[in-house]
Amino acid sequence: MITPPLNAIRAFEAAARHLSFSLAAEELHVTASAVSHQIKTLEEYLDIKLFIRQTRQVTLTPEAQAYLPAIRMGLDQINEATRRAMSRQDTVIRINLAPAIAGGWLIPRLYDFYNKHTDVEIEITTSMKLVDFNRSDVDLAVRFGKGHWQGLRSHLLLNELLIPVCSPKLLTKNDHPESPEALLKFPLLHVKPKATDWQEWFQAAGIAHEALKMGAGFQSSPLMLDAVEAGLGYGIVSRHLVEQELASNRIVIPFDISLIGSNGYYLVYPENRCKDHKVVLFRDWVLNQTKTTTDGGRSQVAQNHL
């Protein structure tokens, strides 16, 4: 590594431009002696003389004149890169959310955001854990719960609308369930953190049961849906998270009976950032997206709603 000290480079460029250590010092907000010291440091580093020092002025040596253009180009590139980096910070919105709602609901809608905000970039990270806003650069997050988190402002995006789902090929079998009660005889796939979803669904449907025949448990909804598509059993999931799978017939609803869960998906961000431009921009857009999603989801199951 032969890069000289940056402060010495800046002092040299300013002094060369002004042909004055004093004027360079004013620009850099240091003393003239500090500029002189930095230039001496650079001369020793390069082992060449850069300035001819006279009583009232300084002039560049031939070596300095040859060195200066490349230095100016380098500093210009640093300044431009810094400007772009700072500008990018202002136009990047960082969002953290669970994999299920990221792939099942948000990402399919982002084309609309990009069409309206062509100069803004979205960075998405997924996690099953709650993001700590104090220890990350995340701007907003989506959390699953009841909407109350200390120090955070929350907006309901989606109610959890639980429905049973399965692979279409299961319904072609001779022993496929012909009624909701018959599901009790089949493996019930579930997400481990939400293992009571099936129990609540059967209870709300008025179906008596002693012990459920639980099938495989999974850490997340996307994993469970992979098992459902593979025909390993019947799963239960929020309808809003499987719009694409239902539309493409990768999974189907054996019985159109839905249950609004006690929790929901909430957009959250720190209280002290409620007026932040990036937060407001994304918040307003995503809340507008939920208006049609929520209304549509409810109307589709109105006749069979529990």
Tab-separated table of C-alpha atoms in Angstrom:
chain	number	residue	atom	x	y	z
A	1	MET	CA	0.000	0.000	0.000
A	2	ILE	CA	1.567	3.308	-1.124
A	3	THR	CA	-1.382	5.637	-0.635
A	4	PRO	CA	-0.217	8.813	1.139
A	5	PRO	CA	-2.197	10.364	4.027
A	6	LEU	CA	-5.459	11.862	2.755
A	7	ASN	CA	-5.126	15.033	4.856
A	8	ALA	CA	-1.753	15.694	3.278
A	9	ILE	CA	-3.229	15.179	-0.196
A	10	ARG	CA	-6.061	17.623	0.540
A	11	ALA	CA	-3.605	20.208	1.875
A	12	PHE	CA	-1.432	19.859	-1.222
A	13	GLU	CA	-4.362	20.231	-3.654
A	14	ALA	CA	-5.737	23.304	-1.868
A	15	ALA	CA	-2.316	24.969	-1.609
A	16	ALA	CA	-1.577	24.209	-5.262
A	17	ARG	CA	-4.907	25.688	-6.342
A	18	HIS	CA	-4.478	28.876	-4.305
A	19	LEU	CA	-0.675	29.026	-4.514
A	20	SER	CA	-0.934	30.056	-0.880
A	21	PHE	CA	-0.678	28.117	2.367
A	22	SER	CA	-2.765	30.773	4.143
A	23	LEU	CA	-5.688	30.580	1.707
A	24	ALA	CA	-5.523	26.794	1.758
A	25	ALA	CA	-5.679	26.918	5.550
A	26	GLU	CA	-8.806	29.111	5.440
A	27	GLU	CA	-10.520	26.680	3.092
A	28	LEU	CA	-9.629	23.658	5.194
A	29	HIS	CA	-10.370	25.413	8.501
A	30	VAL	CA	-6.896	24.775	9.890
A	31	THR	CA	-3.841	26.944	10.539
A	32	ALA	CA	-1.258	27.838	7.905
A	33	SER	CA	1.370	25.999	9.937
A	34	ALA	CA	-0.818	22.881	9.846
A	35	VAL	CA	-0.986	23.091	6.043
A	36	SER	CA	2.780	23.560	5.892
A	37	HIS	CA	3.249	20.526	8.136
A	38	GLN	CA	0.945	18.354	5.995
A	39	ILE	CA	2.768	19.339	2.807
A	40	LYS	CA	6.131	18.627	4.411
A	41	THR	CA	4.794	15.213	5.437
A	42	LEU	CA	3.752	14.532	1.833
A	43	GLU	CA	7.095	15.696	0.453
A	44	GLU	CA	8.909	13.336	2.811
A	45	TYR	CA	6.507	10.533	1.906
A	46	LEU	CA	7.098	11.056	-1.836
A	47	ASP	CA	10.751	11.998	-1.405
A	48	ILE	CA	10.288	14.949	-3.773
A	49	LYS	CA	9.931	18.711	-3.351
A	50	LEU	CA	6.462	20.017	-4.223
A	51	PHE	CA	6.700	23.760	-3.587
A	52	ILE	CA	9.328	26.421	-4.019
A	53	ARG	CA	8.854	28.527	-0.912
A	54	GLN	CA	9.519	32.247	-1.268
A	55	THR	CA	8.930	35.152	1.103
A	56	ARG	CA	5.449	36.150	-0.065
A	57	GLN	CA	4.391	33.266	-2.290
A	58	VAL	CA	4.877	29.636	-3.196
A	59	THR	CA	5.140	28.066	-6.640
A	60	LEU	CA	4.828	24.499	-7.821
A	61	THR	CA	7.855	22.465	-8.765
A	62	PRO	CA	7.790	20.541	-12.080
A	63	GLU	CA	7.246	17.345	-10.081
A	64	ALA	CA	4.228	18.883	-8.349
A	65	GLN	CA	2.774	20.072	-11.659
A	66	ALA	CA	2.985	16.512	-12.979
A	67	TYR	CA	1.496	15.070	-9.777
A	68	LEU	CA	-1.396	17.533	-9.389
A	69	PRO	CA	-3.790	16.475	-12.233
A	70	ALA	CA	-4.034	12.887	-11.008
A	71	ILE	CA	-4.559	14.085	-7.428
A	72	ARG	CA	-7.398	16.372	-8.500
A	73	MET	CA	-8.997	13.569	-10.481
A	74	GLY	CA	-8.766	11.250	-7.495
A	75	LEU	CA	-10.311	13.783	-5.109
A	76	ASP	CA	-13.084	14.489	-7.618
A	77	GLN	CA	-13.854	10.771	-7.783
A	78	ILE	CA	-13.933	10.544	-3.991
A	79	ASN	CA	-16.286	13.517	-3.785
A	80	GLU	CA	-18.586	12.100	-6.457
A	81	ALA	CA	-18.642	8.648	-4.856
A	82	THR	CA	-19.425	10.237	-1.497
A	83	ARG	CA	-22.218	12.293	-3.022
A	84	ARG	CA	-23.734	9.217	-4.625
A	85	ALA	CA	-23.455	7.218	-1.409
A	86	MET	CA	-25.146	9.957	0.593
A	87	SER	CA	-27.810	10.366	-2.069
A	88	ARG	CA	-28.416	6.610	-2.088
A	89	GLN	CA	-28.968	6.618	1.653
A	90	ASP	CA	-31.803	9.070	1.085
A	91	THR	CA	-33.434	6.951	-1.619
A	92	VAL	CA	-33.132	3.465	-0.128
A	93	ILE	CA	-35.990	2.216	2.043
A	94	ARG	CA	-35.029	-0.769	4.182
A	95	ILE	CA	-37.819	-3.089	5.275
A	96	ASN	CA	-37.704	-6.176	7.473
A	97	LEU	CA	-40.503	-8.725	7.579
A	98	ALA	CA	-41.288	-12.429	7.859
A	99	PRO	CA	-40.635	-14.561	4.746
A	100	ALA	CA	-44.322	-15.474	4.390
A	101	ILE	CA	-45.654	-11.949	3.983
A	102	ALA	CA	-42.593	-10.868	1.989
A	103	GLY	CA	-43.029	-13.443	-0.760
A	104	GLY	CA	-46.743	-14.025	-0.418
A	105	TRP	CA	-47.992	-10.462	-0.303
A	106	LEU	CA	-45.481	-7.586	-0.515
A	107	ILE	CA	-43.117	-8.545	-3.334
A	108	PRO	CA	-45.872	-9.208	-5.922
A	109	ARG	CA	-47.092	-5.635	-5.343
A	110	LEU	CA	-43.763	-3.815	-5.497
A	111	TYR	CA	-44.044	-3.230	-9.254
A	112	ASP	CA	-46.710	-0.654	-8.418
A	113	PHE	CA	-44.377	1.119	-5.988
A	114	TYR	CA	-41.537	1.228	-8.515
A	115	ASN	CA	-43.847	2.555	-11.216
A	116	LYS	CA	-44.774	5.449	-8.952
A	117	HIS	CA	-41.356	6.054	-7.378
A	118	THR	CA	-38.706	5.324	-9.990
A	119	ASP	CA	-35.918	7.008	-8.008
A	120	VAL	CA	-36.419	4.980	-4.817
A	121	GLU	CA	-34.904	1.585	-4.054
A	122	ILE	CA	-36.403	-0.990	-1.700
A	123	GLU	CA	-34.127	-3.302	0.306
A	124	ILE	CA	-35.927	-6.245	1.906
A	125	THR	CA	-34.582	-8.491	4.637
A	126	THR	CA	-36.528	-11.384	6.106
A	127	SER	CA	-36.399	-12.715	9.626
A	128	MET	CA	-38.593	-14.639	12.030
A	129	LYS	CA	-37.253	-12.499	14.867
A	130	LEU	CA	-38.381	-8.986	15.730
A	131	VAL	CA	-35.956	-6.424	14.337
A	132	ASP	CA	-34.288	-4.078	16.824
A	133	PHE	CA	-34.552	-0.610	15.273
A	134	ASN	CA	-31.886	0.699	17.659
A	135	ARG	CA	-29.311	-1.784	16.383
A	136	SER	CA	-30.067	-1.888	12.677
A	137	ASP	CA	-30.519	0.424	9.706
A	138	VAL	CA	-34.049	-0.851	9.041
A	139	ASP	CA	-36.572	1.920	8.341
A	140	LEU	CA	-39.798	-0.052	8.693
A	141	ALA	CA	-40.855	-3.574	9.587
A	142	VAL	CA	-43.908	-5.795	9.439
A	143	ARG	CA	-44.733	-7.607	12.663
A	144	PHE	CA	-47.323	-10.225	13.490
A	145	GLY	CA	-49.285	-9.645	16.666
A	146	LYS	CA	-51.934	-7.463	18.229
A	147	GLY	CA	-50.435	-4.127	17.206
A	148	HIS	CA	-48.907	-2.954	20.480
A	149	TRP	CA	-45.130	-2.585	20.738
A	150	GLN	CA	-43.450	-0.093	23.036
A	151	GLY	CA	-41.886	2.875	21.261
A	152	LEU	CA	-43.305	1.889	17.878
A	153	ARG	CA	-46.146	3.280	15.822
A	154	SER	CA	-48.195	0.546	14.152
A	155	HIS	CA	-50.714	0.344	11.303
A	156	LEU	CA	-52.797	-2.754	10.567
A	157	LEU	CA	-52.015	-4.114	7.124
A	158	LEU	CA	-53.868	-7.417	7.104
A	159	ASN	CA	-56.060	-9.377	9.437
A	160	GLU	CA	-55.128	-13.023	9.584
A	161	LEU	CA	-57.779	-14.846	7.548
A	162	LEU	CA	-57.183	-18.546	8.207
A	163	ILE	CA	-58.243	-21.092	5.588
A	164	PRO	CA	-57.496	-24.794	5.025
A	165	VAL	CA	-55.455	-25.588	1.906
A	166	CYS	CA	-54.208	-28.690	0.143
A	167	SER	CA	-52.725	-29.945	-3.094
A	168	PRO	CA	-55.292	-30.436	-5.899
A	169	LYS	CA	-54.172	-34.037	-6.247
A	170	LEU	CA	-55.409	-34.856	-2.745
A	171	LEU	CA	-58.969	-34.073	-3.805
A	172	THR	CA	-58.773	-36.603	-6.639
A	173	LYS	CA	-58.171	-39.495	-4.263
A	174	ASN	CA	-61.005	-41.804	-3.299
A	175	ASP	CA	-60.531	-41.125	0.398
A	176	HIS	CA	-60.490	-37.327	0.150
A	177	PRO	CA	-62.493	-35.549	2.893
A	178	GLU	CA	-66.061	-34.771	1.828
A	179	SER	CA	-66.822	-32.508	4.799
A	180	PRO	CA	-64.858	-30.251	7.158
A	181	GLU	CA	-65.349	-32.839	9.921
A	182	ALA	CA	-63.578	-35.423	7.791
A	183	LEU	CA	-60.368	-33.388	7.973
A	184	LEU	CA	-59.968	-34.742	11.504
A	185	LYS	CA	-58.892	-38.056	9.973
A	186	PHE	CA	-56.067	-36.592	7.925
A	187	PRO	CA	-52.568	-35.278	8.760
A	188	LEU	CA	-52.861	-31.600	9.632
A	189	LEU	CA	-49.720	-29.713	8.670
A	190	HIS	CA	-48.977	-26.663	10.788
A	191	VAL	CA	-46.498	-23.898	11.569
A	192	LYS	CA	-44.955	-24.617	14.971
A	193	PRO	CA	-45.165	-21.061	16.368
A	194	LYS	CA	-48.890	-21.162	15.495
A	195	ALA	CA	-49.717	-24.743	16.394
A	196	THR	CA	-53.170	-23.841	17.751
A	197	ASP	CA	-54.502	-22.534	14.418
A	198	TRP	CA	-56.174	-25.832	13.539
A	199	GLN	CA	-57.754	-26.171	16.949
A	200	GLU	CA	-59.185	-22.648	16.751
A	201	TRP	CA	-60.456	-23.242	13.226
A	202	PHE	CA	-62.314	-26.434	14.185
A	203	GLN	CA	-63.731	-24.801	17.301
A	204	ALA	CA	-64.991	-21.794	15.347
A	205	ALA	CA	-66.513	-24.166	12.776
A	206	GLY	CA	-68.415	-25.908	15.556
A	207	ILE	CA	-66.659	-29.203	14.926
A	208	ALA	CA	-66.132	-31.217	18.091
A	209	HIS	CA	-62.813	-32.972	18.452
A	210	GLU	CA	-60.813	-34.650	21.174
A	211	ALA	CA	-57.279	-34.896	19.834
A	212	LEU	CA	-56.217	-33.593	16.452
A	213	LYS	CA	-54.206	-35.808	14.144
A	214	MET	CA	-51.340	-33.382	13.766
A	215	GLY	CA	-49.000	-33.908	10.867
A	216	ALA	CA	-45.557	-32.418	10.358
A	217	GLY	CA	-44.720	-29.087	11.965
A	218	PHE	CA	-42.696	-26.368	10.237
A	219	GLN	CA	-40.852	-23.254	11.360
A	220	SER	CA	-42.463	-20.993	8.763
A	221	SER	CA	-45.475	-20.788	6.457
A	222	PRO	CA	-43.423	-21.033	3.215
A	223	LEU	CA	-41.966	-24.355	4.367
A	224	MET	CA	-45.391	-25.671	5.279
A	225	LEU	CA	-46.757	-24.598	1.886
A	226	ASP	CA	-43.987	-26.560	0.163
A	227	ALA	CA	-45.219	-29.635	2.027
A	228	VAL	CA	-48.836	-28.845	1.131
A	229	GLU	CA	-47.961	-28.556	-2.568
A	230	ALA	CA	-46.129	-31.878	-2.334
A	231	GLY	CA	-49.338	-33.503	-1.107
A	232	LEU	CA	-48.098	-34.351	2.377
A	233	GLY	CA	-51.305	-33.244	4.062
A	234	TYR	CA	-53.692	-30.392	4.716
A	235	GLY	CA	-52.378	-27.044	5.897
A	236	ILE	CA	-53.865	-23.920	7.402
A	237	VAL	CA	-52.651	-20.474	6.394
A	238	SER	CA	-53.730	-16.862	6.070
A	239	ARG	CA	-55.497	-16.416	2.741
A	240	HIS	CA	-53.738	-13.136	1.967
A	241	LEU	CA	-50.368	-14.909	1.929
A	242	VAL	CA	-51.256	-17.507	-0.722
A	243	GLU	CA	-52.899	-15.426	-3.448
A	244	GLN	CA	-50.403	-16.525	-6.109
A	245	GLU	CA	-50.546	-20.195	-5.151
A	246	LEU	CA	-54.347	-20.181	-5.292
A	247	ALA	CA	-54.455	-18.286	-8.587
A	248	SER	CA	-52.069	-20.767	-10.220
A	249	ASN	CA	-53.925	-23.759	-8.737
A	250	ARG	CA	-50.782	-24.970	-6.998
A	251	ILE	CA	-52.941	-25.262	-3.905
A	252	VAL	CA	-56.719	-25.248	-3.458
A	253	ILE	CA	-59.211	-24.588	-0.675
A	254	PRO	CA	-61.060	-27.834	0.144
A	255	PHE	CA	-63.679	-26.049	2.242
A	256	ASP	CA	-64.223	-22.323	1.898
A	257	ILE	CA	-64.572	-21.647	5.597
A	258	SER	CA	-62.411	-18.892	7.021
A	259	LEU	CA	-61.557	-17.638	10.465
A	260	ILE	CA	-60.290	-14.172	11.307
A	261	GLY	CA	-57.512	-14.767	13.805
A	262	SER	CA	-56.889	-12.687	16.893
A	263	ASN	CA	-53.610	-11.331	15.467
A	264	GLY	CA	-52.702	-9.415	12.350
A	265	TYR	CA	-49.815	-8.114	10.271
A	266	TYR	CA	-48.770	-4.584	11.233
A	267	LEU	CA	-46.454	-2.056	9.628
A	268	VAL	CA	-44.285	-0.617	12.403
A	269	TYR	CA	-41.588	2.027	12.784
A	270	PRO	CA	-40.144	4.093	15.666
A	271	GLU	CA	-42.373	6.859	16.997
A	272	ASN	CA	-39.625	9.420	16.483
A	273	ARG	CA	-39.512	8.663	12.750
A	274	CYS	CA	-43.187	9.199	11.991
A	275	LYS	CA	-42.393	12.253	9.828
A	276	ASP	CA	-39.354	10.772	8.087
A	277	HIS	CA	-39.751	11.168	4.320
A	278	LYS	CA	-38.914	7.544	3.534
A	279	VAL	CA	-41.225	6.209	6.224
A	280	VAL	CA	-44.127	8.395	5.100
A	281	LEU	CA	-43.576	7.508	1.430
A	282	PHE	CA	-43.700	3.754	1.978
A	283	ARG	CA	-46.353	3.867	4.690
A	284	ASP	CA	-48.822	5.780	2.539
A	285	TRP	CA	-48.252	3.497	-0.424
A	286	VAL	CA	-48.552	0.212	1.458
A	287	LEU	CA	-51.636	1.279	3.405
A	288	ASN	CA	-53.306	2.123	0.111
A	289	GLN	CA	-52.445	-1.368	-1.115
A	290	THR	CA	-54.182	-2.956	1.859
A	291	LYS	CA	-57.511	-1.254	1.187
A	292	THR	CA	-58.334	-3.417	-1.804
A	293	THR	CA	-56.595	-6.485	-0.390
A	294	THR	CA	-58.480	-6.468	2.893
A	295	ASP	CA	-61.887	-5.698	1.381
A	296	GLY	CA	-61.425	-8.261	-1.342
A	297	GLY	CA	-60.316	-10.958	1.061
A	298	ARG	CA	-63.348	-10.497	3.247
A	299	SER	CA	-65.937	-10.311	0.486
A	300	GLN	CA	-64.737	-13.553	-1.081
A	301	VAL	CA	-65.588	-15.532	2.045
A	302	ALA	CA	-68.535	-13.545	3.315
A	303	GLN	CA	-71.073	-16.310	2.782
A	304	ASN	CA	-69.035	-18.881	4.654
A	305	HIS	CA	-67.470	-16.599	7.230
A	306	LEU	CA	-67.404	-18.047	10.733
